[in-house]
mmCIF file of C-alpha atoms in Angstrom:
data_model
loop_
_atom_site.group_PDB
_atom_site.id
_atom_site.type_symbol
_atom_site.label_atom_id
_atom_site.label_comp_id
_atom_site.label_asym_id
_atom_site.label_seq_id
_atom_site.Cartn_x
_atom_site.Cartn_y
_atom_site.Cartn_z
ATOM 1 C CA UNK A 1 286.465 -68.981 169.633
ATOM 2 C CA UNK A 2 283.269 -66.785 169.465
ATOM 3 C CA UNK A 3 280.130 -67.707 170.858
ATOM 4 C CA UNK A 4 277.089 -65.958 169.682
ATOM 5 C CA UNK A 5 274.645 -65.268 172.943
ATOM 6 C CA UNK A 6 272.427 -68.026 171.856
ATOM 7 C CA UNK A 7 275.253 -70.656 171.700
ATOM 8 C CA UNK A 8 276.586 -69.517 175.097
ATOM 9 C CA UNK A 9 273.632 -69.897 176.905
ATOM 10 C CA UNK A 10 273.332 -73.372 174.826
ATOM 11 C CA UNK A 11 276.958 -74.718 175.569
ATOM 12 C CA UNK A 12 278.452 -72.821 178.142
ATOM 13 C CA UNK A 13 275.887 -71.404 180.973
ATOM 14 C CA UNK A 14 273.163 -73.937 180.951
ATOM 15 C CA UNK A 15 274.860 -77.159 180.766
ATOM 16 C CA UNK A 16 272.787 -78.452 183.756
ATOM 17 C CA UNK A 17 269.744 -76.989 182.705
ATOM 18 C CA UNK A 18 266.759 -79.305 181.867
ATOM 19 C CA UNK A 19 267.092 -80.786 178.862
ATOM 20 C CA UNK A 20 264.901 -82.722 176.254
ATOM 21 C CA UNK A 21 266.921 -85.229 174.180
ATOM 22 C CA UNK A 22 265.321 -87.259 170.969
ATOM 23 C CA UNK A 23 268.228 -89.592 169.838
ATOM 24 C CA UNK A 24 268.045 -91.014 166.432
ATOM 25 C CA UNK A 25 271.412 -92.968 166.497
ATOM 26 C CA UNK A 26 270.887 -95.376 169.493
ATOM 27 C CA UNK A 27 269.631 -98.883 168.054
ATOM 28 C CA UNK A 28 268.984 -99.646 171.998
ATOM 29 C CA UNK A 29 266.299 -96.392 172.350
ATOM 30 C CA UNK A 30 263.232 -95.966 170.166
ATOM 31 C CA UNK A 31 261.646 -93.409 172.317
ATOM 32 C CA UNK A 32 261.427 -91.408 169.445
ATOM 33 C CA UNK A 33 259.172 -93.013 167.533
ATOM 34 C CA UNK A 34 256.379 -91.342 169.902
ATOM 35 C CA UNK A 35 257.511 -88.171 168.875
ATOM 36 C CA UNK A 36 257.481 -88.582 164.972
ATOM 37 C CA UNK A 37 254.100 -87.900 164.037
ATOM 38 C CA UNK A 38 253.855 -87.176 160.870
ATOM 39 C CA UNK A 39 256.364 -88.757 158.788
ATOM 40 C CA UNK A 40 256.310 -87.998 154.540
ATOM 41 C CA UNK A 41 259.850 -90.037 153.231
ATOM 42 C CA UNK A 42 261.898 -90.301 155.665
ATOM 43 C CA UNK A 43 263.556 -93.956 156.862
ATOM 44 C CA UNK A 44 265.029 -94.793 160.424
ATOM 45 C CA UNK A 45 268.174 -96.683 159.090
ATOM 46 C CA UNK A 46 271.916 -97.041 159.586
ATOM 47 C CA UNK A 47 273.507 -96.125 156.132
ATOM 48 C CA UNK A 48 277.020 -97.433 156.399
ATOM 49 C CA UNK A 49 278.857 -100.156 155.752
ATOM 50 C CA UNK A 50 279.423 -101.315 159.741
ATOM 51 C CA UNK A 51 275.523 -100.694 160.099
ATOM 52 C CA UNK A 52 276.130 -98.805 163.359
ATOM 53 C CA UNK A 53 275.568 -95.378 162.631
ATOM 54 C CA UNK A 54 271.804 -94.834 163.078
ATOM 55 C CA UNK A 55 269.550 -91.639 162.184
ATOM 56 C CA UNK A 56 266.385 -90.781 160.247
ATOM 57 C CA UNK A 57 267.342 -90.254 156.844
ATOM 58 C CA UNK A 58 265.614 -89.145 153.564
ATOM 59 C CA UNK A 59 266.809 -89.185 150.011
ATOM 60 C CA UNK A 60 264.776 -87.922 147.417
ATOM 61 C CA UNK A 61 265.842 -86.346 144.293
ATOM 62 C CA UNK A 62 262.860 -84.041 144.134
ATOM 63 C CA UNK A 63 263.099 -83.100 147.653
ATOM 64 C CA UNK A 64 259.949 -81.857 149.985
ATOM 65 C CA UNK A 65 260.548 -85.142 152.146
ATOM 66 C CA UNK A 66 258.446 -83.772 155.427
ATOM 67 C CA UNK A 67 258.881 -84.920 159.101
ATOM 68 C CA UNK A 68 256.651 -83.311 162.138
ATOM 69 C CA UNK A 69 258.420 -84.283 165.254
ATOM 70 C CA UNK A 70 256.372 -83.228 168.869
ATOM 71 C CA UNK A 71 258.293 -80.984 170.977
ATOM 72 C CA UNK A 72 258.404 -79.549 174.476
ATOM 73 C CA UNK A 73 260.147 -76.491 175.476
ATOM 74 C CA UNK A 74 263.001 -76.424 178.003
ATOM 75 C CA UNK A 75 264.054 -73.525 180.621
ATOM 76 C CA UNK A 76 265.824 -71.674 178.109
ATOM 77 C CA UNK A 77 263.702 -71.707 175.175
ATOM 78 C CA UNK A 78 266.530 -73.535 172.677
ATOM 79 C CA UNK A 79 265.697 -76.188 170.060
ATOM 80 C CA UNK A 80 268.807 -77.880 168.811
ATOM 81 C CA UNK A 81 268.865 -79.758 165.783
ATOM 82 C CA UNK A 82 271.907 -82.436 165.219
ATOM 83 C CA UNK A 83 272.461 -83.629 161.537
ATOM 84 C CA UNK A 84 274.808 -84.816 159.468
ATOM 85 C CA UNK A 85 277.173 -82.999 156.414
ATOM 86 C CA UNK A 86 278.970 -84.024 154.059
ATOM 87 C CA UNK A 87 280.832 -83.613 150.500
ATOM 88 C CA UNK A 88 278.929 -85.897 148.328
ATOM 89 C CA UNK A 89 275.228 -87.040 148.027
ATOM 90 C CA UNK A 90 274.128 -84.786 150.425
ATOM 91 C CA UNK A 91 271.535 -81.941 150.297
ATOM 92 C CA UNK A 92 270.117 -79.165 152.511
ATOM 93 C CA UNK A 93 266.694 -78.538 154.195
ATOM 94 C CA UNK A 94 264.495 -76.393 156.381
ATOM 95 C CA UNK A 95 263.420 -76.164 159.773
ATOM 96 C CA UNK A 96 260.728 -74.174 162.114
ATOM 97 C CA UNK A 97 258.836 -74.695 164.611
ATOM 98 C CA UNK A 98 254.806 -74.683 164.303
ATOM 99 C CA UNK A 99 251.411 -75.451 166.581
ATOM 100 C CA UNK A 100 250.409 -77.677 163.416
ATOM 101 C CA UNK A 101 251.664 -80.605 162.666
ATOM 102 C CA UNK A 102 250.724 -80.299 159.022
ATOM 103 C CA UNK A 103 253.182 -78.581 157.081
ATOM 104 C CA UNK A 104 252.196 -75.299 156.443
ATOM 105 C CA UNK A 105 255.290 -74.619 154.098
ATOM 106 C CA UNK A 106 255.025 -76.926 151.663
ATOM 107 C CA UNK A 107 255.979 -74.267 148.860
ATOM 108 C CA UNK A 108 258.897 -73.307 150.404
ATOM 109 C CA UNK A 109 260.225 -76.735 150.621
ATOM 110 C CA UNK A 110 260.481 -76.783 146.703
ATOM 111 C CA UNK A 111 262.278 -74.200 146.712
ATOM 112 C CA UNK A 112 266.101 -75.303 145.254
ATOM 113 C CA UNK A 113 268.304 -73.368 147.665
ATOM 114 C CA UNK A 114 271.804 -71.608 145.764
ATOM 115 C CA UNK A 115 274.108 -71.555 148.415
ATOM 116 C CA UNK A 116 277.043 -72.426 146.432
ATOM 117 C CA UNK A 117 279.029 -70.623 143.761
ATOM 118 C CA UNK A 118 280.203 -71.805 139.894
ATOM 119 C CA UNK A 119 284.042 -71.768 139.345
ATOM 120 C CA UNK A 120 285.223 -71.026 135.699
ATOM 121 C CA UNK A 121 284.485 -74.103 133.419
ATOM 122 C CA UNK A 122 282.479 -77.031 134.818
ATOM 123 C CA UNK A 123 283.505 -77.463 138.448
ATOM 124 C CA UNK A 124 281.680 -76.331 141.046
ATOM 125 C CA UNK A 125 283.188 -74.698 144.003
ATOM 126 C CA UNK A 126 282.003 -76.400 147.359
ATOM 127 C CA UNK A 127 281.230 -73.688 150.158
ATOM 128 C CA UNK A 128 279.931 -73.842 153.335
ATOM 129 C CA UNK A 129 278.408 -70.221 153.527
ATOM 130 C CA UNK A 130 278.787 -68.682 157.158
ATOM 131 C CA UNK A 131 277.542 -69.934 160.446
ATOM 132 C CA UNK A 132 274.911 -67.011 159.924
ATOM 133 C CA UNK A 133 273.501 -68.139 156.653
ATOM 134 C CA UNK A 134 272.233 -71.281 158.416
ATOM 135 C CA UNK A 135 270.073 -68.666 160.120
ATOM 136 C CA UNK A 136 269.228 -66.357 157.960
ATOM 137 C CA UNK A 137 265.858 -65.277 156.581
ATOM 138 C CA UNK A 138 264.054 -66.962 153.511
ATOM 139 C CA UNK A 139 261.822 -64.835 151.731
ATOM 140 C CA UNK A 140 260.854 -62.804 154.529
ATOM 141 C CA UNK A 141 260.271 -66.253 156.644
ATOM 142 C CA UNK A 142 262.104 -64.555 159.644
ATOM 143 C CA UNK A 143 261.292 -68.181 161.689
ATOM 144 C CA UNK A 144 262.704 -70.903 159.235
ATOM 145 C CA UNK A 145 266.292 -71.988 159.318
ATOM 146 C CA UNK A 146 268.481 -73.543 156.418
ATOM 147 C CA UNK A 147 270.095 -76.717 157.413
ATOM 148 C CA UNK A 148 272.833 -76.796 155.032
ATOM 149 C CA UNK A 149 273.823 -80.778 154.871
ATOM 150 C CA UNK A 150 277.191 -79.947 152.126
ATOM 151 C CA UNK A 151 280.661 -78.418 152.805
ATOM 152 C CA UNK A 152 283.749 -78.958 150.725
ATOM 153 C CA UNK A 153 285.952 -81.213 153.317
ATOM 154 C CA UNK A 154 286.225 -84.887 152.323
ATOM 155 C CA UNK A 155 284.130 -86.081 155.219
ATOM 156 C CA UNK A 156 281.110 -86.398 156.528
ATOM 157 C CA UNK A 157 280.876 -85.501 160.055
ATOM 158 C CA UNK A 158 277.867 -84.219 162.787
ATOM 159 C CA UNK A 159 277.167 -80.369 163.252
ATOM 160 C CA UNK A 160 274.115 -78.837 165.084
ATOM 161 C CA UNK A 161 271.706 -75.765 164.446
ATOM 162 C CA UNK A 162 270.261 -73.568 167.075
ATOM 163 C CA UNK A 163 266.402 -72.791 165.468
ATOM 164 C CA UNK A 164 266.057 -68.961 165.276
ATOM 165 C CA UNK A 165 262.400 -69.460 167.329
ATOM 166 C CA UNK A 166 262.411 -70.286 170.858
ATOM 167 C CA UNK A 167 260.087 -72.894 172.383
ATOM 168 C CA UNK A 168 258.737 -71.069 175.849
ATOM 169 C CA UNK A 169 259.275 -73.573 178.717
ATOM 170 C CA UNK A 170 256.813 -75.982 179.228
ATOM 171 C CA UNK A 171 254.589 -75.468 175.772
ATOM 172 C CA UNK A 172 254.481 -78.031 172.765
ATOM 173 C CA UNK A 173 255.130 -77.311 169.550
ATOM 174 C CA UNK A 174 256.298 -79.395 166.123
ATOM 175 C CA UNK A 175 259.511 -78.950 165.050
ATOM 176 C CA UNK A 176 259.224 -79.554 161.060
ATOM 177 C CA UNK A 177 262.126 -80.110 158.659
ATOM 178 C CA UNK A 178 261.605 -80.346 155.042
ATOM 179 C CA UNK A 179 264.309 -81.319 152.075
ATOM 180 C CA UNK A 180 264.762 -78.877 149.608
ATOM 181 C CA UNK A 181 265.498 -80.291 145.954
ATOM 182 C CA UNK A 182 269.296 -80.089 144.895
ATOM 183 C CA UNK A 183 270.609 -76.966 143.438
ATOM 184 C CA UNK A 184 273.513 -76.863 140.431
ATOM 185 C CA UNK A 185 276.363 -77.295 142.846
ATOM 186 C CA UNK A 186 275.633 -80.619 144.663
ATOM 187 C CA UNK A 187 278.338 -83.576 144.284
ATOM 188 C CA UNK A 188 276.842 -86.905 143.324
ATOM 189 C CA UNK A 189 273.205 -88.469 142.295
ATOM 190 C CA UNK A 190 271.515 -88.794 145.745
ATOM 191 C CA UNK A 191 270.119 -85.697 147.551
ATOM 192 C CA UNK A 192 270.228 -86.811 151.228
ATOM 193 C CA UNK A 193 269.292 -85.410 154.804
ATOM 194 C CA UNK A 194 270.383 -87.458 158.096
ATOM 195 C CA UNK A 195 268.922 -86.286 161.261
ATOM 196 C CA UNK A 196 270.722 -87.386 164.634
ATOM 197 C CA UNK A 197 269.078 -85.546 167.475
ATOM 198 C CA UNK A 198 266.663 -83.065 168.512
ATOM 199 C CA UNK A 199 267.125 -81.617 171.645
ATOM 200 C CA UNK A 200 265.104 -78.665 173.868
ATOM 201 C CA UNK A 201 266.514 -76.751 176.759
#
């Protein structure tokens, strides 16, 4: 297993550092609800059938759903963002950190991301590009990272992105994450984003 040096200091070096956890999925714990400040589509909800798995979700077929959530840096600088992918009925979004909470990217957010590639005939090929596309630029927007909700395996399961921008220690910021509308590859109707966690450390 390779760790990049931003995911050892994350899960190997600083697991006792100070750490700033925002839980979406605990029914018991709405602490975050002081953190969400500015909130354009998105819906604290549990979206199976049990009703026990929680998170702040947004569907919306036209994407540029927008959520400003209030951050403060941790020791090492690190926002981690917790989500959910999945096969079917789920899309992809962005993420950055900024001293508004407005959203100062609200043309990027319309932007229909092609991450995925046509197969012969009608069926699409279902790809979840490299760990490294998740961080890649866009357009030259060297602090916004792709949160790519889709991959091909038949489940739909929790993954987390390190932000390519650092929160110093101590400072607050607002960690923004808009939904992109759904490109020519997506499986199903819905075009969905599920948040779980934020965390600084």
């Amino acid at each position: 297993l390779y760790l990049s040096s931003e995911e050892d200091i994350a899960y190997v070096t600083s697991v006792d550092a100070e750490e700033r956890l925002i839980d979406f999925t605990n029914p018991d714990d709405n602490n975050w609800e002081g953190h969400v400040l500015v909130n354009e589509g998105w819906t604290w909800y549990a979206d199976n059938k049990f009703n026990d798995k929680y998170g702040l979700i947004t569907n919306n077929s036209a994407g540029e759903s927008h959520v400003a959530i209030s951050l403060t840096g941790g020791k090492n600088g690190l926002v981690e963002i917790s989500y959910v992918i999945s096969y079917e009925n789920f899309g992809r979004g962005f993420a950055w950190v900024d001293e508004s909470q407005d959203n100062t990217k609200q043309d990027l957010c319309k932007k229909v991301l092609h991450l995925c590639r046509m197969d012969k005939g009608n069926d699409a090929t279902w790809r979840t590009e490299k760990r490294v596309e998740c961080q890649r630029n866009v357009d030259g927007e060297e602090m916004v990272s792709i949160l790519n909700g889709i991959w091909k395996a038949e489940a739909s399961v929790q993954t987390v992105t390190l932000l390519r921008e650092k929160l110093p220690h101590g400072q607050q910021k607002y960690l923004h994450v808009c939904l992109t509308p759904p490109d020519e590859c997506q499986r199903g109707t819905e075009n969905k984003f599920k948040l779980l966690s934020v965390r600084t450390f």
